[in-house]
Short mmCIF file of C-alpha atoms and ligand atoms in Angstrom, two decimals:
data_model
loop_
_atom_site.label_atom_id
_atom_site.label_comp_id
_atom_site.label_asym_id
_atom_site.label_seq_id
_atom_site.Cartn_x
_atom_site.Cartn_y
_atom_site.Cartn_z
CA MET A 1 76.34 65.69 -237.09
CA ASP A 2 77.81 64.56 -233.91
CA THR A 3 76.16 61.63 -231.87
CA ILE A 4 74.61 61.61 -228.55
CA LEU A 5 73.83 58.60 -226.65
CA SER A 6 72.06 58.74 -223.13
CA GLY A 7 70.29 56.19 -221.11
CA MET A 8 67.85 55.94 -218.22
CA GLN A 9 66.97 52.84 -216.11
CA PRO A 10 63.28 51.95 -216.14
CA THR A 11 62.40 51.97 -212.49
CA GLY A 12 59.25 53.13 -212.50
CA GLN A 13 56.97 56.33 -212.98
CA LEU A 14 59.10 59.47 -214.24
CA HIS A 15 58.74 62.27 -212.21
CA LEU A 16 59.20 65.99 -212.61
CA GLY A 17 62.88 65.74 -211.46
CA ASN A 18 63.46 63.39 -214.50
CA TYR A 19 61.59 65.51 -216.86
CA GLU A 20 63.06 68.74 -215.95
CA GLY A 21 66.53 67.19 -215.42
CA ALA A 22 66.93 64.80 -218.30
CA LEU A 23 63.93 64.53 -220.63
CA LYS A 24 63.32 68.31 -221.51
CA ASN A 25 67.11 68.53 -222.36
CA TRP A 26 67.05 65.57 -224.69
CA ALA A 27 64.21 66.78 -226.48
CA ASN A 28 66.10 70.29 -227.09
CA LEU A 29 68.99 68.29 -228.16
CA GLN A 30 67.30 66.34 -230.85
CA ASP A 31 67.41 68.72 -233.64
CA SER A 32 71.26 69.24 -233.44
CA TYR A 33 72.33 65.81 -233.02
CA ASN A 34 72.07 62.17 -234.17
CA MET A 35 70.56 60.61 -230.97
CA PHE A 36 70.14 57.31 -229.33
CA LEU A 37 68.15 56.87 -226.26
CA CYS A 38 68.61 53.78 -224.29
CA ILE A 39 66.27 52.35 -221.85
CA VAL A 40 68.57 50.36 -219.77
CA ASP A 41 66.98 47.36 -218.56
CA TRP A 42 70.11 45.57 -217.77
CA HIS A 43 71.26 48.34 -215.58
CA ALA A 44 68.02 47.99 -213.78
CA LEU A 45 68.93 44.36 -212.91
CA THR A 46 72.25 45.37 -211.10
CA ALA A 47 70.19 46.73 -208.24
CA GLU A 48 67.18 44.47 -208.22
CA TYR A 49 67.97 41.34 -210.30
CA ASP A 50 65.02 39.46 -208.42
CA LYS A 51 62.34 42.05 -209.27
CA THR A 52 61.74 41.43 -212.81
CA ALA A 53 58.03 41.31 -212.59
CA ASP A 54 57.50 45.06 -213.48
CA LEU A 55 60.04 45.43 -215.77
CA LYS A 56 58.03 45.26 -218.96
CA GLU A 57 55.37 47.55 -217.71
CA ASN A 58 58.31 49.96 -216.60
CA VAL A 59 59.72 49.92 -219.89
CA PHE A 60 56.55 50.46 -221.46
CA GLN A 61 55.68 53.43 -219.38
CA MET A 62 59.36 54.73 -219.93
CA ALA A 63 58.86 54.78 -223.72
CA VAL A 64 55.36 56.73 -222.99
CA ASP A 65 56.99 59.20 -220.82
CA PHE A 66 59.89 59.72 -223.24
CA LEU A 67 57.20 60.30 -226.31
CA ALA A 68 54.90 62.44 -224.23
CA GLY A 69 57.93 64.55 -222.91
CA GLY A 70 58.58 65.59 -226.52
CA LEU A 71 61.12 63.11 -228.12
CA ASP A 72 60.67 62.65 -231.90
CA PRO A 73 61.19 59.00 -232.96
CA ASP A 74 61.83 60.36 -236.58
CA LYS A 75 64.75 62.27 -235.01
CA CYS A 76 66.08 60.02 -232.43
CA ALA A 77 66.30 56.23 -231.86
CA ILE A 78 64.59 55.09 -228.40
CA PHE A 79 65.38 51.47 -227.81
CA ILE A 80 65.83 49.01 -224.98
CA GLN A 81 69.39 48.01 -224.20
CA SER A 82 68.72 44.33 -224.15
CA GLU A 83 67.44 44.33 -227.75
CA VAL A 84 70.83 45.12 -229.05
CA LYS A 85 73.05 42.27 -227.73
CA GLU A 86 76.17 43.96 -228.77
CA HIS A 87 76.01 45.82 -225.48
CA ALA A 88 76.82 42.62 -223.83
CA GLU A 89 79.58 41.84 -226.07
CA LEU A 90 81.21 45.09 -225.57
CA HIS A 91 80.77 45.17 -222.00
CA LEU A 92 82.69 41.70 -221.64
CA LEU A 93 85.60 43.10 -223.81
CA LEU A 94 85.82 46.50 -222.03
CA SER A 95 85.79 44.49 -218.57
CA MET A 96 89.10 43.13 -219.66
CA LEU A 97 90.80 46.60 -219.71
CA THR A 98 89.11 47.78 -216.40
CA THR A 99 90.59 47.18 -212.97
CA VAL A 100 88.69 46.33 -210.18
CA PRO A 101 90.08 49.14 -207.77
CA THR A 102 88.99 51.80 -210.35
CA LEU A 103 85.54 50.47 -210.13
CA THR A 104 85.56 50.22 -206.18
CA ARG A 105 86.76 53.95 -205.94
CA LEU A 106 83.92 55.38 -207.58
CA PRO A 107 81.46 57.39 -205.31
CA THR A 108 78.63 55.84 -206.93
CA TYR A 109 79.76 52.38 -206.18
CA ILE A 110 80.68 53.27 -202.61
CA GLU A 111 77.25 54.84 -201.92
CA LYS A 112 75.01 52.13 -203.31
CA LYS A 113 77.00 49.45 -201.56
CA GLU A 114 76.42 51.11 -198.21
CA GLN A 115 72.81 52.18 -198.92
CA LYS A 116 71.53 49.08 -200.36
CA GLY A 117 74.17 46.43 -199.40
CA LEU A 118 74.99 45.64 -203.13
CA ASP A 119 77.89 43.95 -203.72
CA SER A 120 77.47 41.61 -206.95
CA TYR A 121 79.96 41.17 -209.86
CA GLY A 122 77.15 42.73 -212.12
CA PHE A 123 76.66 45.86 -209.81
CA LEU A 124 80.49 46.33 -209.82
CA GLY A 125 80.50 46.37 -213.49
CA TYR A 126 77.60 48.90 -213.81
CA PRO A 127 80.02 51.77 -215.26
CA VAL A 128 81.72 49.26 -217.66
CA LEU A 129 78.19 48.43 -219.00
CA GLN A 130 77.52 52.40 -219.25
CA ALA A 131 80.91 52.77 -221.22
CA ALA A 132 79.72 49.85 -223.39
CA ASP A 133 76.24 51.81 -224.28
CA ILE A 134 78.20 54.93 -225.20
CA LEU A 135 81.22 53.46 -227.24
CA LEU A 136 79.06 50.97 -229.10
CA TYR A 137 77.45 54.06 -230.89
CA ASN A 138 80.73 56.12 -231.10
CA ALA A 139 78.87 58.86 -229.25
CA HIS A 140 80.67 62.11 -229.16
CA LYS A 141 78.63 63.63 -226.20
CA VAL A 142 76.81 62.16 -223.31
CA PRO A 143 74.32 64.42 -221.62
CA VAL A 144 74.14 63.44 -217.90
CA GLY A 145 73.77 65.26 -214.59
CA LYS A 146 76.76 65.87 -212.35
CA ASP A 147 76.57 62.64 -210.51
CA GLN A 148 77.21 60.55 -213.74
CA GLU A 149 80.48 62.53 -214.79
CA LYS A 150 82.99 60.22 -213.33
CA HIS A 151 81.14 57.37 -215.24
CA ILE A 152 81.66 59.22 -218.59
CA TRP A 153 85.22 59.86 -217.72
CA LEU A 154 85.65 56.13 -217.44
CA ALA A 155 84.08 55.58 -220.73
CA SER A 156 86.46 58.10 -222.32
CA ASP A 157 89.44 56.57 -220.63
CA LEU A 158 88.38 53.03 -221.73
CA ALA A 159 88.10 54.55 -225.28
CA LYS A 160 91.50 55.88 -225.21
CA ARG A 161 92.92 52.72 -224.04
CA PHE A 162 91.34 50.57 -226.29
CA ASN A 163 92.36 52.80 -229.27
CA ASN A 164 96.06 52.60 -227.89
CA THR A 165 96.07 48.86 -227.45
CA TYR A 166 94.14 47.71 -230.59
CA GLY A 167 94.14 50.91 -232.93
CA LYS A 168 91.81 53.86 -233.49
CA THR A 169 88.44 52.49 -232.89
CA PHE A 170 86.21 54.65 -230.63
CA ASN A 171 85.86 58.47 -230.35
CA GLU A 172 86.59 59.62 -226.78
CA PRO A 173 83.22 60.76 -225.55
CA SER A 174 82.71 63.92 -223.45
CA VAL A 175 80.34 64.94 -220.83
CA LEU A 176 77.45 67.37 -221.72
CA LEU A 177 76.62 68.54 -218.40
CA THR A 178 72.84 69.20 -217.78
CA LYS A 179 72.52 72.16 -215.62
CA PHE A 180 69.46 72.34 -213.86
CA PRO A 181 68.66 73.21 -210.37
CA THR A 182 68.12 69.77 -208.31
CA ILE A 183 64.34 69.47 -207.86
CA LEU A 184 63.29 68.73 -204.30
CA GLY A 185 60.55 66.43 -203.35
CA SER A 186 57.77 66.85 -200.71
CA ASP A 187 60.43 66.07 -197.86
CA ASN A 188 62.87 68.55 -198.98
CA ARG A 189 65.23 65.78 -200.26
CA LYS A 190 66.10 65.32 -203.90
CA MET A 191 63.02 64.22 -205.63
CA SER A 192 63.23 60.64 -206.34
CA LYS A 193 60.78 57.78 -206.80
CA SER A 194 62.57 55.41 -204.23
CA LEU A 195 61.98 58.24 -201.66
CA ASN A 196 58.28 58.37 -202.55
CA ASN A 197 58.55 62.32 -202.41
CA HIS A 198 57.78 62.84 -206.05
CA ILE A 199 55.32 64.33 -208.22
CA ALA A 200 54.90 61.63 -211.37
CA ILE A 201 54.16 63.17 -214.91
CA GLU A 202 51.29 60.77 -214.83
CA ASP A 203 49.92 61.98 -211.75
CA THR A 204 46.23 63.47 -212.13
CA GLU A 205 45.91 67.40 -211.44
CA GLU A 206 44.04 66.03 -208.12
CA GLU A 207 46.96 63.83 -207.15
CA THR A 208 49.30 66.74 -207.84
CA GLU A 209 47.25 69.16 -205.80
CA LYS A 210 47.21 66.65 -203.01
CA LYS A 211 50.90 65.87 -202.94
CA LEU A 212 51.64 69.81 -203.14
CA LYS A 213 49.65 70.38 -200.03
CA ARG A 214 51.76 67.97 -198.21
CA PHE A 215 54.91 69.35 -199.51
CA PHE A 216 57.65 70.62 -196.84
CA THR A 217 57.80 74.57 -196.61
CA ASP A 218 60.13 76.82 -194.66
CA PRO A 219 59.74 75.40 -191.13
CA THR A 220 60.19 79.17 -189.57
CA LYS A 221 57.12 80.25 -191.37
CA VAL A 222 54.37 78.57 -189.00
CA ARG A 223 51.47 81.14 -189.72
CA LYS A 224 50.52 83.07 -192.61
CA ASN A 225 52.15 86.43 -191.34
CA ASP A 226 55.49 85.04 -190.24
CA PRO A 227 58.08 86.05 -192.53
CA GLY A 228 59.41 83.26 -195.07
CA HIS A 229 62.60 82.36 -196.59
CA PRO A 230 61.67 81.28 -200.18
CA GLU A 231 65.39 80.38 -201.02
CA GLU A 232 65.10 77.55 -198.66
CA CYS A 233 61.89 76.39 -199.75
CA PRO A 234 61.22 73.46 -202.24
CA VAL A 235 57.70 74.97 -203.20
CA TYR A 236 59.46 78.12 -204.49
CA LEU A 237 61.91 75.99 -206.45
CA LEU A 238 59.06 74.68 -208.20
CA HIS A 239 57.69 78.32 -208.65
CA GLN A 240 60.90 79.25 -210.35
CA ILE A 241 60.19 76.37 -213.04
CA TYR A 242 56.32 76.79 -213.36
CA THR A 243 55.47 80.17 -212.50
CA GLY A 244 56.52 82.88 -214.89
CA GLY A 245 57.55 86.12 -213.21
CA HIS A 246 57.94 84.18 -209.86
CA GLU A 247 59.78 87.31 -208.29
CA ASP A 248 56.10 88.34 -207.16
CA ILE A 249 56.14 85.29 -204.93
CA VAL A 250 59.40 86.34 -203.11
CA ALA A 251 58.31 89.57 -201.78
CA PRO A 252 55.00 88.75 -200.25
CA CYS A 253 56.46 85.55 -198.95
CA LYS A 254 59.34 87.41 -197.16
CA SER A 255 56.90 90.18 -196.00
CA GLY A 256 54.58 87.56 -194.58
CA GLU A 257 51.70 88.69 -196.76
CA LEU A 258 51.57 85.52 -198.57
CA GLY A 259 50.81 82.39 -196.65
CA CYS A 260 51.81 79.07 -197.73
CA VAL A 261 48.41 77.89 -198.55
CA ASP A 262 47.72 80.46 -201.07
CA CYS A 263 51.31 80.01 -202.52
CA LYS A 264 50.74 76.29 -202.87
CA LYS A 265 47.38 76.99 -204.65
CA ARG A 266 49.00 79.21 -207.27
CA LEU A 267 51.82 76.56 -207.77
CA THR A 268 49.40 73.79 -208.45
CA LYS A 269 47.56 75.81 -210.76
CA ASN A 270 50.51 76.66 -212.78
CA LEU A 271 52.33 73.38 -212.35
CA ASN A 272 49.15 71.60 -213.67
CA GLU A 273 48.81 73.94 -216.58
CA THR A 274 52.38 73.50 -217.66
CA VAL A 275 52.29 69.69 -217.38
CA ALA A 276 49.04 69.27 -218.96
CA PRO A 277 49.98 69.08 -222.59
CA ILE A 278 52.37 66.14 -221.45
CA ARG A 279 49.73 64.38 -219.63
CA GLU A 280 47.38 64.81 -222.35
CA LYS A 281 49.92 63.29 -224.74
CA ARG A 282 50.51 60.59 -222.29
CA LYS A 283 47.10 59.38 -222.01
CA LYS A 284 46.79 59.15 -226.04
CA LEU A 285 49.92 57.16 -226.16
CA VAL A 286 48.73 54.61 -223.38
CA GLU A 287 45.82 54.15 -225.48
CA LYS A 288 48.11 53.25 -228.61
CA PRO A 289 50.32 50.41 -227.12
CA ASP A 290 50.94 49.11 -230.48
CA TYR A 291 52.40 52.55 -231.71
CA VAL A 292 54.66 52.75 -228.63
CA ILE A 293 55.80 49.20 -229.35
CA ASP A 294 56.65 49.94 -233.19
CA VAL A 295 58.69 52.96 -231.98
CA LEU A 296 60.90 50.73 -229.73
CA LYS A 297 60.94 48.18 -232.45
CA GLU A 298 62.14 50.90 -234.94
CA GLY A 299 64.34 52.29 -232.41
CA ALA A 300 66.27 49.03 -231.92
CA ARG A 301 66.64 48.36 -235.61
CA LYS A 302 68.33 51.91 -235.90
CA ALA A 303 70.55 51.21 -232.94
CA ARG A 304 71.57 47.57 -234.16
CA VAL A 305 72.68 49.12 -237.52
CA ARG A 306 75.17 51.55 -235.71
CA ALA A 307 76.12 48.92 -233.08
CA SER A 308 76.87 46.27 -235.51
CA ALA A 309 79.20 48.15 -237.59
CA VAL A 310 81.12 49.45 -234.56
CA MET A 311 81.28 46.00 -233.44
CA GLU A 312 82.49 44.69 -236.66
CA LYS A 313 85.36 47.31 -236.25
CA VAL A 314 86.13 46.23 -232.76
CA ARG A 315 86.30 42.51 -233.71
CA GLU A 316 88.41 43.56 -236.54
CA ASN A 317 90.96 45.54 -234.57
CA MET A 318 91.18 43.18 -231.95
CA LYS A 319 92.27 40.46 -234.52
CA MET A 320 89.19 38.22 -233.38
CA VAL A 321 87.61 37.81 -236.88
CA TYR A 322 88.56 34.10 -237.46
CA TYR A 323 86.95 33.69 -241.14
CA LYS A 324 85.08 35.51 -243.27
N1 LIG B 1 73.79 55.47 -215.18
C1 LIG B 1 73.02 56.18 -215.78
C2 LIG B 1 71.90 56.80 -214.51
O1 LIG B 1 71.94 56.14 -213.66
C3 LIG B 1 72.03 55.72 -216.76
C4 LIG B 1 72.89 55.17 -217.92
C5 LIG B 1 73.00 54.00 -218.35
C6 LIG B 1 73.57 55.99 -218.97
N2 LIG B 1 73.89 53.87 -219.38
C7 LIG B 1 73.93 55.01 -219.86
C8 LIG B 1 73.40 57.42 -219.01
C9 LIG B 1 74.91 55.76 -220.87
C10 LIG B 1 74.21 57.89 -220.04
C11 LIG B 1 74.82 57.02 -220.90
O2 LIG B 1 71.59 57.77 -214.61
#
């Protein structure tokens, strides 16, 4: 069975975009792969090293979301990155094989540097730490969205160069591109927590209703009878996911028969119904924190078994075992 590794930063509430874009896909893969899912707390520090007060809660809530979203701890190891210290060791070793321009050319680096004014040494090394996450488990496949593709290529390139330099040690991992429509938020931009345009998994039905009422709609459809353009409307995008037979939205929207208020009401109902089982499960899990923590402990134990075996091979191949 091939191995998969993926990771997510514990930056707060998971939203529908995270669920549709990552979590649901992981849950579908867990039967066919040996899976490692890493809550990357060290990566979260690269952007906000001074904001550690919420980290513990965010990590816990992320584990809850993973479990509520259908990940089965018997099938995959869910663990916290910093609980497996080998991530740091391999990051250091891989950093020796990485040139600075390789990192400064990456679009993710350029974008965030501009947006957030980040320029720390730790932030520069973000993709090298990510490569360490992947190679440490000798992962074959890494399920990520398009924006992360270059990071996986870097990991694969590092594996190849490491193997050429020190002898065959790592698999060369490849991207398992997650194809999903980008979910847009209330302001018609990509749904994201930092833009505060999201619907969180943990939102109540009433909060969801309130948020949807404020959602951006086709600006040319001002009154009910105006013809709408569903293909340009983030509400229709959500209908595509949550409303079976969503085609009966398109024609009446276009003709003007269906107004935005009614359209949103239908979406609210369908969305809440679809997400209800996840929210239910979530509530139960939050009441059993000991169980959630046990899942993380067991996940870290499984991860360590694999990571320590790979690291032994790394040290051996690098001729850095000094005595037995
Ligand atoms: N960089 C990824 C993101 O921002 C998160 C991540 C960290 C990751 N380590 C990983 C993803 C390893 C896949 C594999 O989404």
